[in-house]
Short mmCIF file of C-alpha atoms in Angstrom, two decimals:
data_model
loop_
_atom_site.label_atom_id
_atom_site.label_comp_id
_atom_site.label_asym_id
_atom_site.label_seq_id
_atom_site.Cartn_x
_atom_site.Cartn_y
_atom_site.Cartn_z
CA MET S 1 -0.01 0.15 -0.16
CA SER S 2 1.31 3.69 -0.80
CA LEU S 3 2.30 5.79 1.88
CA VAL S 4 -0.06 8.34 0.76
CA GLU S 5 -3.23 7.75 -1.54
CA VAL S 6 -5.55 10.41 -2.20
CA THR S 7 -8.72 9.80 -4.08
CA ASP S 8 -10.97 12.18 -5.84
CA LEU S 9 -10.48 14.64 -2.81
CA THR S 10 -12.72 17.78 -2.62
CA VAL S 11 -12.67 20.51 0.04
CA GLU S 12 -15.20 23.09 0.27
CA PHE S 13 -15.66 26.26 2.27
CA GLY S 14 -19.19 27.42 1.98
CA SER S 15 -19.79 28.03 -1.54
CA LEU S 16 -16.03 27.93 -2.54
CA ARG S 17 -14.64 24.68 -3.74
CA ALA S 18 -10.90 24.99 -2.77
CA VAL S 19 -9.88 21.24 -4.06
CA ASP S 20 -11.78 19.51 -6.78
CA GLY S 21 -11.37 16.07 -7.41
CA LEU S 22 -7.69 15.64 -6.88
CA SER S 23 -5.80 12.34 -6.59
CA PHE S 24 -2.34 11.28 -6.25
CA ARG S 25 -0.09 8.54 -4.55
CA LEU S 26 3.34 8.97 -2.65
CA GLU S 27 5.46 5.76 -1.99
CA GLN S 28 7.57 5.64 0.79
CA GLY S 29 10.64 7.26 0.32
CA ALA S 30 9.49 9.27 -2.47
CA ALA S 31 9.01 13.14 -2.72
CA LEU S 32 6.43 14.95 -4.44
CA ALA S 33 5.82 18.58 -4.88
CA LEU S 34 2.34 20.36 -5.07
CA VAL S 35 3.08 23.57 -7.04
CA GLY S 36 0.68 26.20 -7.94
CA GLU S 37 -0.14 30.17 -7.24
CA SER S 38 -1.48 31.45 -4.14
CA GLY S 39 -5.18 30.05 -3.95
CA SER S 40 -4.54 26.92 -6.18
CA GLY S 41 -5.51 24.75 -3.02
CA LYS S 42 -2.06 23.50 -2.21
CA SER S 43 -1.95 24.17 1.40
CA THR S 44 -5.86 22.81 1.75
CA VAL S 45 -4.48 19.45 0.39
CA ALA S 46 -1.55 19.56 2.71
CA GLY S 47 -3.98 20.09 5.70
CA ALA S 48 -6.53 17.39 4.59
CA LEU S 49 -3.76 14.61 4.94
CA LEU S 50 -3.69 15.22 8.56
CA GLY S 51 -7.30 15.73 8.90
CA LEU S 52 -6.74 19.29 10.11
CA HIS S 53 -10.22 20.52 8.45
CA ARG S 54 -12.12 18.53 10.88
CA GLY S 55 -14.26 20.51 12.82
CA THR S 56 -13.75 23.74 11.12
CA GLY S 57 -17.02 23.58 9.02
CA ALA S 58 -15.33 22.67 5.91
CA ARG S 59 -17.01 19.88 3.82
CA VAL S 60 -14.30 17.26 2.62
CA GLY S 61 -15.19 14.34 0.23
CA GLY S 62 -12.95 11.69 -1.39
CA SER S 63 -10.96 9.37 0.50
CA VAL S 64 -7.41 10.12 1.79
CA HIS S 65 -4.98 7.13 3.44
CA VAL S 66 -1.76 8.32 5.10
CA ALA S 67 0.39 5.46 6.72
CA GLY S 68 -2.49 2.94 6.99
CA THR S 69 -4.93 5.56 8.54
CA ASP S 70 -8.37 6.37 6.72
CA VAL S 71 -8.06 10.00 7.73
CA GLN S 72 -11.64 10.36 6.75
CA GLN S 73 -13.28 7.68 8.85
CA ALA S 74 -10.45 7.64 11.65
CA PRO S 75 -11.58 8.49 15.14
CA ASP S 76 -10.04 11.78 16.64
CA THR S 77 -7.75 9.44 19.18
CA GLU S 78 -6.50 7.68 15.77
CA LEU S 79 -5.78 10.89 14.20
CA ARG S 80 -3.94 12.24 17.04
CA ARG S 81 -1.54 9.21 16.87
CA LEU S 82 -0.89 9.99 13.38
CA ARG S 83 -0.14 13.67 13.73
CA GLY S 84 3.57 13.72 14.72
CA ALA S 85 4.19 9.96 15.02
CA ARG S 86 3.46 8.99 11.64
CA ALA S 87 3.12 12.05 9.74
CA ALA S 88 4.62 15.53 10.53
CA MET S 89 4.12 18.91 9.23
CA VAL S 90 6.55 22.09 8.95
CA PHE S 91 4.84 24.79 8.55
CA GLN S 92 5.74 28.23 6.46
CA ASP S 93 6.13 30.57 9.51
CA PRO S 94 8.18 28.96 12.23
CA LEU S 95 7.79 31.79 14.49
CA SER S 96 4.00 31.63 14.73
CA SER S 97 4.27 27.70 15.24
CA LEU S 98 6.83 28.20 18.08
CA ASP S 99 5.62 28.89 21.47
CA PRO S 100 7.73 32.08 22.29
CA TYR S 101 7.75 31.34 26.09
CA TYR S 102 9.42 27.99 25.95
CA ALA S 103 12.64 26.87 25.14
CA ILE S 104 13.08 24.85 21.76
CA GLY S 105 14.53 21.78 23.49
CA ASP S 106 11.39 21.94 25.76
CA GLN S 107 8.54 22.32 23.08
CA ILE S 108 10.39 19.17 21.12
CA ALA S 109 10.70 17.16 24.02
CA GLU S 110 6.86 17.73 24.67
CA VAL S 111 6.09 16.56 21.42
CA TYR S 112 8.12 13.36 21.82
CA ARG S 113 6.82 12.58 25.43
CA VAL S 114 3.07 12.89 24.26
CA HIS S 115 3.39 10.07 21.53
CA THR S 116 5.98 7.84 23.18
CA ARG S 117 5.29 8.55 26.93
CA ALA S 118 9.08 8.37 27.21
CA SER S 119 10.71 9.87 30.60
CA ARG S 120 11.71 13.74 30.71
CA ARG S 121 15.21 12.78 30.50
CA ALA S 122 14.93 10.53 27.48
CA ALA S 123 12.77 13.22 25.71
CA ARG S 124 15.26 15.82 26.45
CA ALA S 125 17.88 13.63 24.93
CA ARG S 126 15.88 13.14 21.90
CA ALA S 127 15.48 16.85 21.39
CA VAL S 128 18.92 17.44 21.67
CA GLU S 129 19.69 14.34 19.08
CA VAL S 130 17.42 15.57 16.60
CA LEU S 131 18.73 19.33 17.00
CA GLU S 132 22.03 18.05 16.17
CA LYS S 133 20.38 15.94 13.13
CA VAL S 134 18.99 19.45 11.73
CA GLY S 135 22.43 20.95 11.92
CA ILE S 136 21.91 23.29 14.94
CA PRO S 137 25.57 23.83 16.25
CA ASP S 138 25.87 23.08 20.20
CA ALA S 139 22.78 21.75 20.28
CA ARG S 140 22.72 20.91 23.87
CA ARG S 141 23.07 24.44 24.71
CA ARG S 142 21.09 25.87 22.09
CA SER S 143 17.93 23.48 23.03
CA ARG S 144 17.61 25.77 26.09
CA SER S 145 17.21 28.93 23.58
CA ARG S 146 13.96 30.34 23.15
CA PRO S 147 12.57 30.87 19.51
CA HIS S 148 13.44 34.77 19.34
CA GLU S 149 16.94 33.67 20.04
CA PHE S 150 17.31 31.57 16.88
CA SER S 151 17.64 33.10 13.34
CA GLY S 152 14.75 32.61 10.76
CA GLY S 153 16.80 29.77 8.91
CA MET S 154 17.52 28.15 12.62
CA ARG S 155 13.83 28.46 13.51
CA GLN S 156 12.97 26.40 10.57
CA ARG S 157 15.79 23.69 11.31
CA ALA S 158 14.10 23.55 15.04
CA LEU S 159 10.60 23.10 13.46
CA ILE S 160 11.91 20.33 11.17
CA ALA S 161 13.62 18.94 14.22
CA MET S 162 10.50 18.76 15.93
CA ALA S 163 8.74 16.91 13.08
CA LEU S 164 11.34 14.16 12.99
CA ALA S 165 11.15 13.86 16.79
CA CYS S 166 8.99 10.58 16.53
CA ARG S 167 10.53 9.46 13.52
CA PRO S 168 7.52 10.03 10.92
CA ASP S 169 7.18 7.94 7.80
CA LEU S 170 5.94 11.35 6.23
CA LEU S 171 6.99 14.75 6.27
CA ILE S 172 4.89 17.49 5.00
CA ALA S 173 6.75 20.52 4.33
CA ASP S 174 4.04 23.58 3.63
CA GLU S 175 6.41 26.54 1.69
CA PRO S 176 9.40 25.71 4.16
CA THR S 177 11.80 28.34 2.30
CA THR S 178 9.24 31.10 1.42
CA ALA S 179 11.15 33.89 3.65
CA LEU S 180 14.45 32.58 3.71
CA ASP S 181 17.54 34.07 2.00
CA VAL S 182 19.04 31.94 -1.02
CA THR S 183 22.00 30.22 1.07
CA VAL S 184 19.70 29.45 3.84
CA GLN S 185 17.04 28.14 1.56
CA ALA S 186 19.85 26.10 0.30
CA GLN S 187 20.72 24.65 3.54
CA ILE S 188 17.05 23.59 4.20
CA LEU S 189 16.66 21.97 0.92
CA ASP S 190 19.71 20.02 1.35
CA LEU S 191 18.58 19.02 4.89
CA LEU S 192 15.35 17.79 3.42
CA HIS S 193 17.20 15.83 0.84
CA THR S 194 19.58 14.17 3.35
CA LEU S 195 16.98 13.03 5.83
CA ARG S 196 15.03 11.38 3.04
CA ASP S 197 18.14 9.63 2.21
CA GLU S 198 18.95 8.71 6.05
CA THR S 199 15.55 7.96 7.40
CA GLY S 200 13.63 6.57 4.30
CA MET S 201 10.58 8.91 4.92
CA GLY S 202 8.36 10.27 2.30
CA LEU S 203 8.36 14.05 1.62
CA LEU S 204 5.19 16.32 0.51
CA LEU S 205 6.44 19.42 -0.28
CA VAL S 206 4.32 22.36 -0.67
CA THR S 207 5.58 25.46 -2.86
CA HIS S 208 4.63 28.09 -5.20
CA ASP S 209 8.60 28.34 -6.24
CA VAL S 210 9.31 25.86 -9.13
CA GLY S 211 12.93 26.15 -8.70
CA VAL S 212 12.49 24.68 -4.91
CA ALA S 213 10.61 21.79 -6.40
CA ALA S 214 13.31 21.13 -8.92
CA GLU S 215 15.76 20.95 -6.07
CA SER S 216 13.88 18.67 -3.89
CA VAL S 217 11.38 16.39 -5.43
CA ASP S 218 10.90 13.41 -7.86
CA GLU S 219 7.46 14.11 -9.09
CA VAL S 220 5.77 17.41 -9.42
CA LEU S 221 1.92 17.89 -9.08
CA VAL S 222 0.68 21.48 -10.62
CA MET S 223 -2.41 22.67 -9.21
CA ARG S 224 -4.70 25.49 -10.31
CA HIS S 225 -8.14 26.25 -8.95
CA GLY S 226 -7.92 23.09 -6.86
CA ARG S 227 -7.49 20.58 -9.84
CA THR S 228 -4.43 18.86 -11.24
CA VAL S 229 -3.47 20.53 -14.63
CA GLU S 230 -0.10 18.52 -14.77
CA HIS S 231 1.36 15.35 -12.95
CA GLY S 232 4.61 13.77 -13.75
CA PRO S 233 8.44 13.33 -13.03
CA VAL S 234 10.10 16.65 -12.06
CA GLY S 235 12.68 16.49 -14.71
CA THR S 236 9.93 15.86 -17.70
CA VAL S 237 7.61 18.49 -16.17
CA LEU S 238 10.08 21.04 -15.85
CA ALA S 239 11.89 20.35 -19.36
CA ALA S 240 8.55 19.65 -21.42
CA PRO S 241 5.81 21.26 -19.68
CA ALA S 242 2.50 19.80 -21.67
CA HIS S 243 0.33 22.25 -20.27
CA THR S 244 -0.15 26.01 -20.81
CA TYR S 245 -0.66 26.88 -17.28
CA THR S 246 2.67 25.12 -16.37
CA ARG S 247 4.55 26.83 -19.19
CA GLU S 248 3.16 30.05 -17.94
CA LEU S 249 4.32 29.51 -14.39
CA LEU S 250 7.69 28.69 -15.61
CA ASP S 251 7.93 31.25 -18.02
CA ALA S 252 7.37 33.78 -14.84
CA VAL S 253 10.16 32.31 -13.02
CA PRO S 254 13.04 35.25 -12.83
CA ARG S 255 16.42 33.80 -14.23
CA VAL S 256 19.72 34.50 -12.62
CA ASP S 257 21.12 34.30 -15.97
CA ALA S 258 19.01 36.48 -18.01
CA GLN S 259 20.47 39.96 -19.00
CA ARG S 260 18.16 43.09 -18.51
CA ALA S 261 17.97 45.66 -21.27
CA PRO S 262 19.40 48.75 -19.81
CA SER S 263 16.97 51.49 -18.51
CA GLU S 264 17.13 55.07 -20.05
CA THR S 265 19.01 56.75 -17.17
CA SER S 266 20.47 60.08 -17.37
CA ASP S 267 23.68 61.36 -15.22
CA GLU S 268 21.43 63.31 -12.66
CA VAL S 269 22.35 62.08 -9.25
CA VAL S 270 18.80 61.98 -7.24
CA LEU S 271 20.25 60.17 -4.35
CA GLU S 272 24.07 60.05 -2.76
CA ALA S 273 24.81 58.32 0.43
CA THR S 274 28.56 58.44 1.71
CA GLY S 275 30.06 56.84 4.39
CA LEU S 276 26.98 55.83 6.09
CA ARG S 277 27.01 53.92 9.35
CA ARG S 278 24.34 52.85 11.73
CA GLU S 279 24.96 51.30 15.24
CA PHE S 280 22.57 49.51 17.52
CA GLY S 281 23.06 48.98 21.32
CA ARG S 282 25.33 50.60 23.59
CA GLY S 283 28.56 49.90 25.06
CA LYS S 284 30.20 46.45 24.50
CA ARG S 285 26.85 45.25 23.12
CA ALA S 286 27.26 47.90 20.36
CA PHE S 287 27.16 46.71 16.84
CA ALA S 288 27.23 48.16 13.13
CA ALA S 289 24.46 46.93 11.27
CA VAL S 290 25.62 49.13 8.17
CA ASP S 291 29.29 50.04 8.14
CA ASP S 292 31.03 52.43 5.80
CA VAL S 293 28.55 52.36 2.68
CA SER S 294 28.60 54.77 0.01
CA LEU S 295 26.56 54.53 -3.26
CA THR S 296 24.93 56.74 -5.76
CA VAL S 297 21.39 56.25 -7.71
CA ARG S 298 20.83 58.06 -10.82
CA ARG S 299 17.39 59.14 -12.12
CA GLY S 300 15.65 56.49 -14.32
CA GLU S 301 17.80 53.70 -12.91
CA THR S 302 17.35 50.69 -10.73
CA LEU S 303 20.06 50.04 -7.88
CA GLY S 304 19.63 46.28 -6.68
CA VAL S 305 21.05 45.58 -3.19
CA VAL S 306 21.25 42.14 -2.15
CA GLY S 307 22.71 40.05 0.53
CA GLU S 308 21.62 37.49 3.36
CA SER S 309 19.38 38.37 6.28
CA GLY S 310 21.54 40.53 8.74
CA SER S 311 23.68 41.72 5.93
CA GLY S 312 22.25 45.41 6.73
CA LYS S 313 19.84 45.54 3.51
CA THR S 314 16.86 46.80 4.99
CA THR S 315 18.92 49.21 7.77
CA LEU S 316 20.40 50.74 4.64
CA GLY S 317 16.93 51.57 2.84
CA ARG S 318 15.29 52.85 6.17
CA MET S 319 18.29 55.30 6.30
CA LEU S 320 18.01 56.45 2.81
CA VAL S 321 14.00 57.02 3.34
CA GLY S 322 14.97 58.68 6.59
CA LEU S 323 13.07 56.48 8.84
CA LEU S 324 16.40 55.84 10.56
CA GLU S 325 19.32 58.52 11.33
CA PRO S 326 22.72 57.28 10.62
CA THR S 327 25.34 57.27 13.13
CA ALA S 328 27.69 58.60 10.71
CA GLY S 329 28.14 59.49 7.01
CA GLU S 330 25.79 62.00 4.74
CA ILE S 331 22.61 61.44 2.56
CA HIS S 332 22.16 63.82 -0.24
CA HIS S 333 18.88 64.22 -2.17
CA ALA S 334 19.31 66.02 -5.40
CA GLY S 335 22.48 67.48 -4.10
CA ARG S 336 21.17 68.65 -0.84
CA PRO S 337 21.92 67.37 2.44
CA ARG S 338 18.79 65.39 3.59
CA THR S 339 16.90 66.40 6.82
CA GLY S 340 14.39 64.24 8.44
CA VAL S 341 11.98 62.43 5.94
CA ASN S 342 11.68 63.82 2.44
CA PRO S 343 8.80 63.06 0.11
CA ALA S 344 10.70 62.86 -2.74
CA VAL S 345 12.17 59.40 -1.41
CA GLN S 346 9.30 56.88 -0.63
CA MET S 347 9.32 53.21 0.47
CA VAL S 348 7.49 50.26 -0.50
CA PHE S 349 7.59 48.03 2.38
CA GLN S 350 8.13 44.11 2.22
CA ASP S 351 4.82 42.92 4.40
CA PRO S 352 1.90 45.28 3.06
CA VAL S 353 -0.45 43.93 5.61
CA SER S 354 1.52 45.38 8.41
CA SER S 355 2.39 48.77 6.60
CA LEU S 356 -1.46 49.28 6.13
CA ASN S 357 -4.03 50.37 8.67
CA PRO S 358 -6.29 47.35 8.84
CA ARG S 359 -9.19 50.02 10.41
CA ARG S 360 -8.79 52.35 7.45
CA SER S 361 -9.66 51.76 3.68
CA VAL S 362 -7.03 51.53 1.31
CA GLY S 363 -8.07 54.81 -0.34
CA GLU S 364 -7.95 56.99 2.95
CA SER S 365 -4.28 55.16 3.41
CA ILE S 366 -3.01 56.34 0.06
CA ALA S 367 -4.58 59.76 0.48
CA ASP S 368 -2.12 60.51 3.49
CA PRO S 369 0.72 62.01 1.48
CA LEU S 370 -1.64 64.04 -0.27
CA ARG S 371 -3.15 65.48 3.06
CA ALA S 372 0.54 65.78 4.36
CA ARG S 373 1.31 68.10 2.06
CA GLY S 374 -1.50 70.39 2.51
CA ASP S 375 -4.26 69.26 0.15
CA ARG S 376 -7.64 70.06 1.66
CA GLU S 377 -10.01 69.77 -1.20
CA GLU S 378 -11.50 66.09 -0.48
CA GLU S 379 -13.03 65.56 -4.30
CA ARG S 380 -9.66 66.60 -5.53
CA ILE S 381 -7.96 63.94 -3.18
CA ARG S 382 -10.38 61.13 -4.11
CA GLY S 383 -10.03 61.92 -7.80
CA ARG S 384 -6.16 61.79 -7.42
CA VAL S 385 -6.32 58.31 -5.24
CA VAL S 386 -8.72 56.95 -8.02
CA GLU S 387 -6.17 57.73 -10.68
CA LEU S 388 -3.17 55.94 -8.56
CA LEU S 389 -5.37 52.85 -8.27
CA GLU S 390 -6.20 52.33 -11.51
CA ARG S 391 -2.45 53.44 -12.43
CA VAL S 392 -1.34 50.54 -10.53
CA GLY S 393 -3.87 47.99 -12.02
CA LEU S 394 -6.70 48.34 -9.68
CA GLU S 395 -10.10 49.77 -9.57
CA ALA S 396 -11.96 52.83 -8.56
CA ALA S 397 -14.26 50.89 -6.43
CA HIS S 398 -11.28 49.66 -4.48
CA TYR S 399 -11.24 52.84 -2.70
CA ASP S 400 -13.49 51.95 0.02
CA ARG S 401 -12.10 48.31 0.52
CA TYR S 402 -10.10 47.21 3.83
CA PRO S 403 -6.71 45.69 3.50
CA HIS S 404 -8.07 42.16 4.44
CA GLU S 405 -10.27 42.27 1.34
CA PHE S 406 -7.15 42.28 -0.96
CA SER S 407 -4.78 39.32 -2.08
CA GLY S 408 -1.15 39.75 -1.21
CA GLY S 409 0.09 40.97 -4.78
CA GLN S 410 -3.07 43.63 -4.57
CA ARG S 411 -2.00 44.70 -1.22
CA GLN S 412 1.63 45.41 -2.85
CA ARG S 413 -0.03 47.27 -5.43
CA VAL S 414 -1.88 49.37 -2.93
CA GLY S 415 1.58 49.99 -1.19
CA ILE S 416 3.11 51.04 -4.72
CA ALA S 417 0.11 53.62 -5.10
CA ARG S 418 0.65 55.16 -1.69
CA ALA S 419 4.15 55.85 -2.41
CA LEU S 420 3.54 57.49 -5.67
CA ALA S 421 0.91 59.60 -4.24
CA ALA S 422 4.12 61.87 -2.83
CA ASP S 423 5.20 62.40 -6.31
CA PRO S 424 8.59 60.75 -5.43
CA ARG S 425 11.94 60.69 -7.57
CA VAL S 426 12.97 57.67 -5.84
CA ILE S 427 11.45 54.78 -4.48
CA VAL S 428 13.08 52.28 -2.22
CA CYS S 429 11.50 48.95 -2.35
CA ASP S 430 12.13 46.81 0.86
CA GLU S 431 11.96 43.10 -0.49
CA PRO S 432 8.46 43.91 -2.37
CA VAL S 433 7.86 40.58 -3.70
CA SER S 434 9.59 38.26 -1.54
CA ALA S 435 6.23 36.58 -0.39
CA LEU S 436 4.57 36.68 -3.73
CA ASP S 437 4.00 33.36 -5.92
CA VAL S 438 5.98 33.75 -9.34
CA THR S 439 3.25 35.15 -11.38
CA THR S 440 2.01 37.87 -8.88
CA GLN S 441 5.75 38.55 -8.48
CA ALA S 442 6.17 38.79 -12.21
CA GLN S 443 3.27 41.55 -12.68
CA VAL S 444 4.24 43.70 -9.60
CA VAL S 445 8.04 43.75 -11.12
CA GLU S 446 6.58 44.75 -14.30
CA LEU S 447 4.60 47.47 -12.99
CA LEU S 448 7.39 48.99 -11.17
CA GLY S 449 9.35 48.60 -14.61
CA GLU S 450 6.48 50.38 -16.24
CA LEU S 451 6.37 53.41 -13.65
CA GLN S 452 10.01 54.00 -13.85
CA ARG S 453 9.97 54.10 -17.34
CA GLU S 454 6.88 56.56 -17.56
CA LEU S 455 8.05 58.71 -14.63
CA GLY S 456 11.65 58.59 -14.89
CA LEU S 457 11.67 57.21 -11.27
CA ALA S 458 14.97 55.72 -9.72
CA LEU S 459 14.30 52.40 -7.48
CA VAL S 460 16.46 51.12 -5.03
CA PHE S 461 15.68 47.18 -5.11
CA ILE S 462 16.53 45.70 -1.84
CA ALA S 463 16.04 41.70 -2.01
CA HIS S 464 17.58 38.26 -1.12
CA ASP S 465 16.30 36.74 -4.51
CA LEU S 466 19.29 37.26 -6.63
CA ALA S 467 17.19 36.03 -9.89
CA VAL S 468 14.79 38.97 -9.26
CA VAL S 469 17.40 41.42 -8.61
CA ARG S 470 19.13 40.57 -11.83
CA GLN S 471 15.69 40.80 -13.73
CA VAL S 472 15.33 44.49 -12.66
CA SER S 473 18.59 46.30 -11.99
CA ASP S 474 20.96 48.18 -13.95
CA ARG S 475 23.65 48.14 -10.82
CA VAL S 476 23.97 45.69 -8.00
CA ALA S 477 25.31 46.24 -4.42
CA VAL S 478 26.28 43.21 -2.57
CA MET S 479 26.18 43.49 1.01
CA ARG S 480 27.48 41.26 3.88
CA ARG S 481 27.86 42.05 7.59
CA GLY S 482 27.05 45.83 7.15
CA ARG S 483 29.34 46.59 4.39
CA VAL S 484 29.36 46.55 0.35
CA VAL S 485 31.84 43.91 -0.84
CA GLU S 486 30.89 44.02 -4.33
CA TYR S 487 29.47 46.89 -6.48
CA GLY S 488 29.03 47.20 -10.07
CA PRO S 489 26.98 46.78 -13.47
CA ALA S 490 24.52 43.88 -12.78
CA ASP S 491 26.08 42.02 -15.83
CA ALA S 492 29.50 42.45 -14.26
CA VAL S 493 28.44 41.35 -11.08
CA TYR S 494 26.61 38.38 -12.50
CA ASP S 495 28.45 36.90 -15.07
CA ALA S 496 31.97 37.99 -13.58
CA PRO S 497 31.81 38.13 -9.76
CA ARG S 498 35.25 38.75 -7.89
CA GLU S 499 34.20 38.11 -4.43
CA PRO S 500 33.76 34.57 -3.25
CA TYR S 501 30.76 35.69 -1.14
CA THR S 502 29.01 37.03 -4.43
CA LYS S 503 30.08 33.49 -6.23
CA GLN S 504 28.53 31.62 -3.01
CA LEU S 505 25.17 33.40 -3.38
CA LEU S 506 24.82 32.64 -6.93
CA ALA S 507 25.67 28.97 -6.37
CA ALA S 508 22.72 28.85 -4.25
CA VAL S 509 20.31 30.23 -6.35
CA PRO S 510 17.66 27.20 -7.26
CA ALA S 511 18.22 25.77 -10.54
CA LEU S 512 15.13 24.78 -12.72
CA ASP S 513 17.35 21.56 -14.17
CA PRO S 514 17.15 18.74 -11.48
CA GLN S 515 20.26 17.20 -12.72
CA LEU S 516 22.16 20.76 -12.37
CA ALA S 517 20.45 21.15 -8.99
CA ALA S 518 21.70 17.39 -7.83
CA LYS S 519 25.60 18.48 -8.84
CA ARG S 520 25.22 21.85 -6.95
CA ARG S 521 23.83 19.93 -4.02
CA ALA S 522 27.06 17.51 -4.20
CA ALA S 523 29.36 20.60 -4.68
CA ARG S 524 27.96 22.13 -1.27
CA ARG S 525 28.45 18.99 0.51
CA GLU S 526 32.22 18.83 -0.46
CA PRO S 527 33.40 21.73 1.94
CA ALA S 528 31.36 20.02 4.78
CA ALA S 529 32.97 16.88 4.27
CA ALA S 530 36.37 18.01 3.76
#
């Protein structure tokens, strides 16, 4: 019998059919990726494998068998035994999945004790063992740390360790690398591959990133509107997709080797930073998040800023806008020293949900910059906001809607409209597409390019995704530990990088060719084995 056997699965929430007649199998030790855009039903399927829709009001039809358990018919006690013991799930956001008040090791030990009735001592030992297995250094000491003391990548490793505690037959990973930079993403994908080899567990990977699927699985099932549009070996599906939708997904994936047509730039410098430094903390605990960074941005061009989490990218962006004051150094806007926040330099944030007031309509949020500069004529303000909404691909009727009524891509368009309301010359984009699926990502990037060409905007594009930065940038600054380690034209930085760190970042970008992905994975293992 297959490890997972799903037949004609349907899941309905009210009048919405989120999953519609889905069938697939997963054998012991094999790996399958569910791939598709947001709203395609991927995560709903993952939840159905563990019976997570039970008691929610969702209507689930068809049959689901996991590790010998009939998930639809099993009593609650049997489902609880299945979850964690035979099948375990790793969620997208580790911070919300871990209890902030308890040590990581205690949380893993508790899961182990619930399913095995082991002693506290044995459970603690198992927690340390699995933390070591997922690559947490000094695991015994770090097991006493709380989630906020771990980096994003380490928290994801801790969640994987928790899932492994009871030696499950199936690991379900729901977007496990979405918010991680490329090197940490590569480490997590390598870890999942190694664990499969060592334990023989099956892997169901849920992802909107086709490159992540290519790195990790044997088969791909492409979903759209709750249905299967294509299913087959990963190499076949990615090399010769049979369905138009699959081809569209692949076409939307940014390529790290694709050169960009140069922008229509001028020699006019609209933003200049010299010797920027920003320290946090005091005394012996003080550290420099940004250290001696100098750069220029010209009218009409895009400067890409790349680097891992903690490299100082966001701190730099906030100083350029005026949200943070530098400890040292100077910033000039259009040749004049910057003082405070200048409307000519605006920001588009990574998370549009937290940057929009949930109690105000999006139209009112977009209108704020207009009112801030003294406009009091409400009819004129509303007309300008409607114009901006339509310019970014939304509708006039959206003025009175609230942020929760929009998709992630639509909320990011609202953020762009709000930035445009101040008639800026420069927009600093801080990870503007990191949480979006590839097709939505491509739409937002295209929109930014159109606005740049029409309005002569300069963009500072901050991201950890090197492929996206290559797609949009004229010049690139590579940051590491607060400093710029490589700086120059995008084609030169990507095609002939000088710095080993830049080469390391480029080597970690997911490859759409599974054979190339395997070679890169082997190459990454060599230094560790040496």
